[in-house]
PDB file of C-alpha atoms and ligand atoms in Angstrom:
ATOM      1  CA  MET A   1      -0.033  -0.532  -0.109  1.00 89.00           C
ATOM      2  CA  THR A   2       1.020   3.667  -0.770  1.00 96.00           C
ATOM      3  CA  THR A   3       2.419   5.493   2.380  1.00 98.00           C
ATOM      4  CA  VAL A   4       1.307   8.701   2.431  1.00 98.00           C
ATOM      5  CA  THR A   5       2.931  11.675   5.422  1.00 98.00           C
ATOM      6  CA  VAL A   6       0.725  14.814   6.135  1.00 98.00           C
ATOM      7  CA  TRP A   7       3.603  17.620   6.800  1.00 98.00           C
ATOM      8  CA  ASN A   8       2.252  21.170   7.866  1.00 98.00           C
ATOM      9  CA  GLU A   9       3.969  24.002   9.404  1.00 98.00           C
ATOM     10  CA  PHE A  10       0.585  23.997  12.221  1.00 98.00           C
ATOM     11  CA  ARG A  11       0.964  27.558  13.440  1.00 97.00           C
ATOM     12  CA  HIS A  12      -2.104  29.048  12.663  1.00 97.00           C
ATOM     13  CA  GLU A  13      -4.414  26.135  13.354  1.00 97.00           C
ATOM     14  CA  ARG A  14      -3.477  26.406  16.679  1.00 96.00           C
ATOM     15  CA  GLU A  15      -2.651  30.269  17.362  1.00 96.00           C
ATOM     16  CA  SER A  16      -6.323  31.393  15.655  1.00 96.00           C
ATOM     17  CA  ASP A  17      -9.158  31.271  17.151  1.00 97.00           C
ATOM     18  CA  THR A  18     -10.385  31.777  13.160  1.00 97.00           C
ATOM     19  CA  VAL A  19      -8.663  29.534  11.644  1.00 97.00           C
ATOM     20  CA  ALA A  20      -8.720  26.308  14.441  1.00 97.00           C
ATOM     21  CA  GLU A  21     -12.121  27.186  13.067  1.00 97.00           C
ATOM     22  CA  VAL A  22     -11.591  24.870  10.047  1.00 98.00           C
ATOM     23  CA  TYR A  23      -9.070  23.006  10.872  1.00 98.00           C
ATOM     24  CA  PRO A  24      -8.953  22.372  14.496  1.00 97.00           C
ATOM     25  CA  ASP A  25      -7.280  19.629  14.033  1.00 98.00           C
ATOM     26  CA  GLY A  26      -5.004  21.289  11.765  1.00 98.00           C
ATOM     27  CA  ILE A  27      -5.192  20.355   7.922  1.00 98.00           C
ATOM     28  CA  HIS A  28      -2.868  17.525   8.183  1.00 98.00           C
ATOM     29  CA  ALA A  29      -5.469  15.591   9.893  1.00 98.00           C
ATOM     30  CA  THR A  30      -7.953  17.201   7.216  1.00 98.00           C
ATOM     31  CA  VAL A  31      -5.373  16.375   4.606  1.00 98.00           C
ATOM     32  CA  ALA A  32      -4.840  12.891   6.103  1.00 98.00           C
ATOM     33  CA  GLU A  33      -7.876  11.987   6.238  1.00 98.00           C
ATOM     34  CA  ALA A  34      -9.082  12.725   2.886  1.00 98.00           C
ATOM     35  CA  LEU A  35      -6.109  10.655   2.247  1.00 98.00           C
ATOM     36  CA  GLU A  36      -6.752   7.597   4.314  1.00 98.00           C
ATOM     37  CA  SER A  37     -11.440   7.657   2.501  1.00 98.00           C
ATOM     38  CA  HIS A  38      -9.530   7.266  -0.983  1.00 98.00           C
ATOM     39  CA  GLY A  39      -7.459   4.287  -0.475  1.00 98.00           C
ATOM     40  CA  PHE A  40      -3.638   5.184   0.958  1.00 98.00           C
ATOM     41  CA  ASP A  41      -1.649   4.798   4.521  1.00 98.00           C
ATOM     42  CA  THR A  42      -1.897   7.991   6.283  1.00 98.00           C
ATOM     43  CA  ARG A  43       1.284   9.500   9.670  1.00 98.00           C
ATOM     44  CA  THR A  44       1.551  13.110   9.677  1.00 98.00           C
ATOM     45  CA  ALA A  45       4.455  14.793  10.973  1.00 98.00           C
ATOM     46  CA  THR A  46       5.211  18.819  12.261  1.00 98.00           C
ATOM     47  CA  LEU A  47       7.053  21.429  12.268  1.00 98.00           C
ATOM     48  CA  ASP A  48       7.385  21.298  15.857  1.00 98.00           C
ATOM     49  CA  GLU A  49       8.681  17.743  16.180  1.00 98.00           C
ATOM     50  CA  PRO A  50      12.042  17.136  16.639  1.00 98.00           C
ATOM     51  CA  GLU A  51      14.025  17.146  13.313  1.00 98.00           C
ATOM     52  CA  HIS A  52      10.080  18.662  11.882  1.00 98.00           C
ATOM     53  CA  GLY A  53       8.862  15.035  12.231  1.00 98.00           C
ATOM     54  CA  LEU A  54      11.011  13.726   9.057  1.00 98.00           C
ATOM     55  CA  THR A  55      13.423  11.522  10.598  1.00 98.00           C
ATOM     56  CA  ASP A  56      15.013   8.710   8.430  1.00 98.00           C
ATOM     57  CA  GLY A  57      12.882   6.333   9.411  1.00 98.00           C
ATOM     58  CA  VAL A  58       9.952   8.377   9.252  1.00 98.00           C
ATOM     59  CA  LEU A  59      11.121   8.538   5.192  1.00 98.00           C
ATOM     60  CA  ASP A  60      12.010   5.089   4.634  1.00 98.00           C
ATOM     61  CA  ASP A  61       7.924   4.946   4.789  1.00 98.00           C
ATOM     62  CA  THR A  62       7.087   6.946   2.936  1.00 98.00           C
ATOM     63  CA  ASP A  63       6.041   7.170  -0.647  1.00 98.00           C
ATOM     64  CA  VAL A  64       4.391  10.355  -1.011  1.00 98.00           C
ATOM     65  CA  LEU A  65       4.690  13.603   0.873  1.00 98.00           C
ATOM     66  CA  THR A  66       2.716  16.436   1.137  1.00 98.00           C
ATOM     67  CA  TRP A  67       3.810  20.129   1.991  1.00 98.00           C
ATOM     68  CA  TRP A  68       1.837  22.280   3.396  1.00 98.00           C
ATOM     69  CA  GLY A  69       3.544  25.731   4.626  1.00 98.00           C
ATOM     70  CA  HIS A  70       3.188  29.607   5.369  1.00 98.00           C
ATOM     71  CA  ALA A  71       4.534  31.842   8.168  1.00 97.00           C
ATOM     72  CA  ALA A  72       7.431  29.461   8.987  1.00 98.00           C
ATOM     73  CA  HIS A  73       9.602  28.320   6.386  1.00 98.00           C
ATOM     74  CA  ASP A  74      12.736  30.012   7.626  1.00 98.00           C
ATOM     75  CA  GLU A  75      12.008  27.458  10.931  1.00 98.00           C
ATOM     76  CA  VAL A  76      12.978  24.116   8.595  1.00 98.00           C
ATOM     77  CA  ALA A  77      16.328  23.183   8.892  1.00 98.00           C
ATOM     78  CA  GLU A  78      18.316  22.899   6.060  1.00 98.00           C
ATOM     79  CA  GLU A  79      19.054  19.341   7.113  1.00 98.00           C
ATOM     80  CA  ILE A  80      15.537  18.060   6.757  1.00 98.00           C
ATOM     81  CA  VAL A  81      15.955  20.569   3.313  1.00 98.00           C
ATOM     82  CA  GLU A  82      18.170  18.664   1.935  1.00 98.00           C
ATOM     83  CA  ARG A  83      17.231  15.344   3.418  1.00 98.00           C
ATOM     84  CA  VAL A  84      13.966  15.614   2.480  1.00 98.00           C
ATOM     85  CA  HIS A  85      15.788  16.635  -1.764  1.00 98.00           C
ATOM     86  CA  GLU A  86      18.051  13.932  -2.034  1.00 98.00           C
ATOM     87  CA  ARG A  87      14.382  11.511  -1.070  1.00 98.00           C
ATOM     88  CA  VAL A  88      12.794  13.369  -4.782  1.00 98.00           C
ATOM     89  CA  LEU A  89      16.089  12.893  -6.363  1.00 96.00           C
ATOM     90  CA  ASP A  90      15.904   9.519  -5.340  1.00 95.00           C
ATOM     91  CA  GLY A  91      12.222   8.528  -6.246  1.00 95.00           C
ATOM     92  CA  MET A  92       9.652   9.661  -3.337  1.00 97.00           C
ATOM     93  CA  GLY A  93       6.597  12.130  -4.506  1.00 98.00           C
ATOM     94  CA  LEU A  94       6.233  15.653  -3.523  1.00 98.00           C
ATOM     95  CA  ILE A  95       2.545  16.744  -3.543  1.00 98.00           C
ATOM     96  CA  VAL A  96       2.943  21.081  -3.117  1.00 98.00           C
ATOM     97  CA  MET A  97       0.566  22.511  -1.164  1.00 98.00           C
ATOM     98  CA  HIS A  98      -0.630  26.554  -1.771  1.00 98.00           C
ATOM     99  CA  SER A  99       1.479  28.652   0.171  1.00 98.00           C
ATOM    100  CA  ALA A 100       3.863  26.323   0.565  1.00 98.00           C
ATOM    101  CA  HIS A 101       5.159  27.677  -2.725  1.00 98.00           C
ATOM    102  CA  TYR A 102       7.648  29.244  -0.476  1.00 98.00           C
ATOM    103  CA  SER A 103       8.973  26.592   0.635  1.00 98.00           C
ATOM    104  CA  LYS A 104      13.177  25.998   0.847  1.00 98.00           C
ATOM    105  CA  ILE A 105      11.951  23.261  -0.338  1.00 98.00           C
ATOM    106  CA  PHE A 106      10.322  23.937  -3.067  1.00 98.00           C
ATOM    107  CA  ARG A 107      12.019  26.739  -4.186  1.00 98.00           C
ATOM    108  CA  LYS A 108      15.374  24.488  -3.852  1.00 98.00           C
ATOM    109  CA  LEU A 109      14.076  21.507  -6.528  1.00 98.00           C
ATOM    110  CA  MET A 110      11.934  25.072  -8.490  1.00 98.00           C
ATOM    111  CA  GLY A 111      15.085  25.985  -8.520  1.00 98.00           C
ATOM    112  CA  THR A 112      13.610  29.923  -8.940  1.00 98.00           C
ATOM    113  CA  THR A 113      11.612  32.358  -6.291  1.00 98.00           C
ATOM    114  CA  CYS A 114       8.709  31.006  -6.775  1.00 98.00           C
ATOM    115  CA  SER A 115       7.336  34.276  -6.110  1.00 98.00           C
ATOM    116  CA  LEU A 116       3.919  34.997  -7.058  1.00 98.00           C
ATOM    117  CA  LYS A 117       0.692  38.578  -7.004  1.00 98.00           C
ATOM    118  CA  TRP A 118      -2.012  38.352  -4.233  1.00 98.00           C
ATOM    119  CA  ARG A 119      -5.041  39.264  -2.525  1.00 98.00           C
ATOM    120  CA  GLU A 120      -6.994  37.983   0.366  1.00 97.00           C
ATOM    121  CA  ALA A 121     -10.567  39.077  -0.157  1.00 97.00           C
ATOM    122  CA  ALA A 122     -12.755  35.546   0.094  1.00 97.00           C
ATOM    123  CA  GLU A 123     -13.185  35.437  -4.247  1.00 98.00           C
ATOM    124  CA  THR A 124     -14.413  32.597  -6.340  1.00 98.00           C
ATOM    125  CA  GLU A 125     -11.742  30.559  -7.893  1.00 98.00           C
ATOM    126  CA  ARG A 126     -12.590  28.044 -11.194  1.00 98.00           C
ATOM    127  CA  LEU A 127      -9.833  25.655 -11.574  1.00 98.00           C
ATOM    128  CA  TRP A 128      -9.897  24.999 -15.400  1.00 98.00           C
ATOM    129  CA  THR A 129      -9.583  21.409 -16.037  1.00 98.00           C
ATOM    130  CA  VAL A 130      -6.454  22.172 -19.058  1.00 98.00           C
ATOM    131  CA  GLU A 131      -5.844  18.105 -19.467  1.00 98.00           C
ATOM    132  CA  PRO A 132      -8.562  16.391 -19.591  1.00 97.00           C
ATOM    133  CA  GLY A 133      -6.938  13.282 -20.048  1.00 96.00           C
ATOM    134  CA  HIS A 134      -4.250  12.912 -17.533  1.00 98.00           C
ATOM    135  CA  PRO A 135      -4.242  11.074 -14.242  1.00 98.00           C
ATOM    136  CA  ILE A 136      -4.078  13.614 -11.608  1.00 98.00           C
ATOM    137  CA  ALA A 137      -7.917  15.211 -13.079  1.00 98.00           C
ATOM    138  CA  ASP A 138      -8.936  11.533 -12.936  1.00 98.00           C
ATOM    139  CA  GLY A 139     -12.718  12.007 -11.957  1.00 98.00           C
ATOM    140  CA  ILE A 140     -11.882  15.568 -11.682  1.00 98.00           C
ATOM    141  CA  ASP A 141     -15.157  17.623 -13.908  1.00 98.00           C
ATOM    142  CA  GLU A 142     -14.372  20.697 -17.062  1.00 98.00           C
ATOM    143  CA  TYR A 143     -13.613  22.899 -13.733  1.00 98.00           C
ATOM    144  CA  ILE A 144     -13.014  22.574 -10.003  1.00 98.00           C
ATOM    145  CA  GLU A 145     -14.986  26.089  -8.213  1.00 98.00           C
ATOM    146  CA  VAL A 146     -14.049  27.393  -4.662  1.00 98.00           C
ATOM    147  CA  PRO A 147     -16.931  30.033  -4.080  1.00 97.00           C
ATOM    148  CA  GLU A 148     -13.980  31.968  -1.391  1.00 97.00           C
ATOM    149  CA  ALA A 149      -9.988  31.348  -1.841  1.00 98.00           C
ATOM    150  CA  GLU A 150      -7.273  33.724  -1.883  1.00 98.00           C
ATOM    151  CA  MET A 151      -5.816  35.305  -5.735  1.00 98.00           C
ATOM    152  CA  TYR A 152      -2.755  33.835  -6.775  1.00 98.00           C
ATOM    153  CA  GLY A 153      -1.404  35.483 -10.333  1.00 98.00           C
ATOM    154  CA  GLU A 154       1.012  35.022 -12.612  1.00 98.00           C
ATOM    155  CA  ARG A 155       3.050  35.551 -12.797  1.00 98.00           C
ATOM    156  CA  PHE A 156       4.290  32.430 -10.897  1.00 98.00           C
ATOM    157  CA  ASP A 157       8.035  32.340 -11.251  1.00 98.00           C
ATOM    158  CA  ILE A 158       8.927  28.691 -11.397  1.00 98.00           C
ATOM    159  CA  PRO A 159      10.572  26.834 -14.628  1.00 98.00           C
ATOM    160  CA  ALA A 160       7.488  25.837 -16.848  1.00 98.00           C
ATOM    161  CA  PRO A 161       5.481  22.966 -15.793  1.00 98.00           C
ATOM    162  CA  ASP A 162       6.639  18.895 -17.548  1.00 98.00           C
ATOM    163  CA  THR A 163       2.272  19.394 -17.520  1.00 98.00           C
ATOM    164  CA  LEU A 164       0.529  21.407 -16.207  1.00 98.00           C
ATOM    165  CA  VAL A 165      -3.030  20.356 -14.927  1.00 98.00           C
ATOM    166  CA  PHE A 166      -5.194  23.329 -14.349  1.00 98.00           C
ATOM    167  CA  ALA A 167      -5.494  26.413 -14.589  1.00 98.00           C
ATOM    168  CA  SER A 168      -7.639  29.460 -12.279  1.00 98.00           C
ATOM    169  CA  TRP A 169      -9.960  32.180 -12.614  1.00 98.00           C
ATOM    170  CA  PHE A 170     -10.219  34.649  -9.759  1.00 98.00           C
ATOM    171  CA  GLU A 171     -12.720  36.559  -9.665  1.00 98.00           C
ATOM    172  CA  GLY A 172     -11.281  39.741  -9.128  1.00 98.00           C
ATOM    173  CA  GLY A 173      -9.024  38.935 -12.411  1.00 98.00           C
ATOM    174  CA  GLU A 174      -6.229  37.770 -13.094  1.00 98.00           C
ATOM    175  CA  VAL A 175      -4.752  33.537 -13.647  1.00 98.00           C
ATOM    176  CA  PHE A 176      -2.423  31.306 -12.078  1.00 98.00           C
ATOM    177  CA  ARG A 177      -0.768  28.070 -12.961  1.00 98.00           C
ATOM    178  CA  SER A 178      -2.429  26.613 -10.617  1.00 98.00           C
ATOM    179  CA  GLY A 179      -1.877  22.230 -10.922  1.00 98.00           C
ATOM    180  CA  CYS A 180       2.212  22.234 -11.929  1.00 99.00           C
ATOM    181  CA  CYS A 181       3.463  18.579 -11.988  1.00 98.00           C
ATOM    182  CA  TYR A 182       7.467  17.999 -12.691  1.00 98.00           C
ATOM    183  CA  ARG A 183      10.390  16.034 -12.548  1.00 97.00           C
ATOM    184  CA  ARG A 184      13.097  15.755 -10.458  1.00 97.00           C
ATOM    185  CA  GLY A 185      16.169  13.461 -10.623  1.00 94.00           C
ATOM    186  CA  SER A 186      13.767   9.950 -10.525  1.00 93.00           C
ATOM    187  CA  GLY A 187      11.401  11.624  -8.151  1.00 96.00           C
ATOM    188  CA  ARG A 188       7.540  13.292  -8.789  1.00 98.00           C
ATOM    189  CA  VAL A 189       6.953  16.707  -7.562  1.00 98.00           C
ATOM    190  CA  PHE A 190       3.606  18.520  -8.405  1.00 98.00           C
ATOM    191  CA  TYR A 191       2.350  22.431  -6.730  1.00 99.00           C
ATOM    192  CA  PHE A 192      -1.412  22.246  -6.091  1.00 98.00           C
ATOM    193  CA  ARG A 193      -2.515  26.012  -5.896  1.00 98.00           C
ATOM    194  CA  PRO A 194      -5.051  25.026  -3.642  1.00 97.00           C
ATOM    195  CA  GLY A 195      -5.646  25.960   0.595  1.00 93.00           C
ATOM    196  CA  HIS A 196      -5.567  28.147   2.660  1.00 95.00           C
ATOM    197  CA  GLU A 197      -5.544  28.673   5.565  1.00 96.00           C
ATOM    198  CA  THR A 198      -9.354  30.346   6.946  1.00 97.00           C
ATOM    199  CA  TYR A 199     -10.856  28.711   4.350  1.00 97.00           C
ATOM    200  CA  PRO A 200     -12.466  25.779   4.256  1.00 97.00           C
ATOM    201  CA  VAL A 201     -11.276  24.364   0.732  1.00 98.00           C
ATOM    202  CA  TYR A 202      -9.127  20.738   1.756  1.00 98.00           C
ATOM    203  CA  HIS A 203     -12.723  20.134   2.799  1.00 98.00           C
ATOM    204  CA  ASP A 204     -14.008  20.083  -0.290  1.00 98.00           C
ATOM    205  CA  ASP A 205     -15.228  16.406  -2.476  1.00 98.00           C
ATOM    206  CA  ALA A 206     -13.690  17.403  -5.917  1.00 98.00           C
ATOM    207  CA  VAL A 207      -9.317  18.382  -4.090  1.00 98.00           C
ATOM    208  CA  GLN A 208      -9.568  16.201  -1.463  1.00 98.00           C
ATOM    209  CA  ARG A 209      -9.482  14.509  -5.289  1.00 98.00           C
ATOM    210  CA  VAL A 210      -7.718  16.121  -7.362  1.00 98.00           C
ATOM    211  CA  LEU A 211      -4.313  15.007  -3.856  1.00 98.00           C
ATOM    212  CA  ALA A 212      -5.901  11.358  -4.007  1.00 98.00           C
ATOM    213  CA  ASN A 213      -5.140  11.552  -7.285  1.00 98.00           C
ATOM    214  CA  ALA A 214      -1.926  13.609  -7.066  1.00 98.00           C
ATOM    215  CA  ALA A 215      -0.442  10.582  -4.509  1.00 98.00           C
ATOM    216  CA  ALA A 216      -1.574   8.296  -6.880  1.00 98.00           C
ATOM    217  CA  TRP A 217       0.814   9.928  -9.723  1.00 98.00           C
ATOM    218  CA  ALA A 218       3.636  10.900  -7.379  1.00 98.00           C
ATOM    219  CA  THR A 219       3.692   7.195  -7.363  1.00 96.00           C
ATOM    220  CA  LEU A 220       4.442   5.759 -10.800  1.00 92.00           C
ATOM    221  CA  ASP A 221       7.050   3.920 -11.759  1.00 81.00           C
ATOM    222  CA  GLU A 222      10.271   5.210 -13.514  1.00 76.00           C
ATOM    223  CA  GLY A 223      10.975   2.788 -15.370  1.00 81.00           C
ATOM    224  CA  PRO A 224      14.322   0.638 -14.949  1.00 83.00           C
ATOM    225  CA  THR A 225      16.309   2.097 -12.390  1.00 81.00           C
ATOM    226  CA  PRO A 226      19.392   4.755 -14.561  1.00 81.00           C
ATOM    227  CA  ASP A 227      23.288   3.178 -14.587  1.00 87.00           C
ATOM    228  CA  PHE A 228      25.491   7.399 -14.627  1.00 90.00           C
ATOM    229  CA  GLY A 229      28.522   6.921 -15.140  1.00 92.00           C
ATOM    230  CA  ASN A 230      31.950   5.612 -17.362  1.00 91.00           C
ATOM    231  CA  HIS A 231      30.571   3.090 -19.278  1.00 91.00           C
ATOM    232  CA  ASP A 232      31.772  -0.107 -21.268  1.00 93.00           C
ATOM    233  CA  PRO A 233      30.111   0.367 -25.605  1.00 94.00           C
ATOM    234  CA  ILE A 234      28.149  -2.635 -26.262  1.00 95.00           C
ATOM    235  CA  GLU A 235      28.413  -2.409 -30.340  1.00 97.00           C
ATOM    236  CA  ASP A 236      31.817  -3.369 -30.530  1.00 96.00           C
ATOM    237  CA  ILE A 237      33.988   0.384 -30.727  1.00 96.00           C
ATOM    238  CA  ASP A 238      37.536   0.965 -29.833  1.00 93.00           C
ATOM    239  CA  THR A 239      37.744   3.036 -26.868  1.00 91.00           C
ATOM    240  CA  ASP A 240      40.836   3.641 -26.364  1.00 90.00           C
ATOM    241  CA  ASP A 241      41.062   7.734 -27.164  1.00 89.00           C
ATOM    242  CA  GLU A 242      44.275   9.542 -26.985  1.00 90.00           C
ATOM    243  CA  ARG A 243      42.808  13.031 -26.800  1.00 93.00           C
ATOM    244  CA  SER A 244      42.105  11.835 -23.366  1.00 87.00           C
ATOM    245  CA  VAL A 245      42.383  13.655 -20.141  1.00 86.00           C
ATOM    246  CA  HIS A 246      41.179  11.417 -17.478  1.00 75.00           C
TER     247      HIS A 246
HETATM  248 ZN1   ZN B   1      -2.603  31.999   1.894  1.00 56.53          ZN
END
């Protein structure tokens, strides 16, 4: 069975009554419960646990990691970012959610600022499914409507995604690349925009379905393990090149 570790910064929910009303046990609890209901084994991990809950032992038993952070990106230890980065390159799936666009791990994997425009006005968002045949869009309608969303607008400073699955329209007029697929090493990375802490976005069935689809997509087999480095020829050729300085 696929094991998903749901990581959350878990600060807003403990510090704000407004947020705690929407996510009483934390965003991680809501997301983990949703993924359980879609047939995944889940565990949760949070920033204030030792090693942020992401020990080698936990990561050994993690097929996909989901990441939600907002106010405390800087408090994530470099050592843990490095550890997660290595795991992704080695094949662990990573789902980066909403304000985690500014997380250290996402910026490191993208190599760009990951900056964007934003506005908090409880406006309508429509996430259009622009790649309906993609496994992450399985069972999703032509669009998902989120009645109250924080606006994220272009330009979103990311590398062009390998595949763009969702593109958002906002009531205020902006657009945004909301569902972005990447491969990094042997790992798959999906950025998914919805999910502000004061709106009940992660209670939405369609949003939960996308997260489940993404977790399944992130574990798809990448084929044979690549064999890197100096290599004997397959055909019979002369390998004695006197110009080589190696
Ligand atoms: Zn937000």
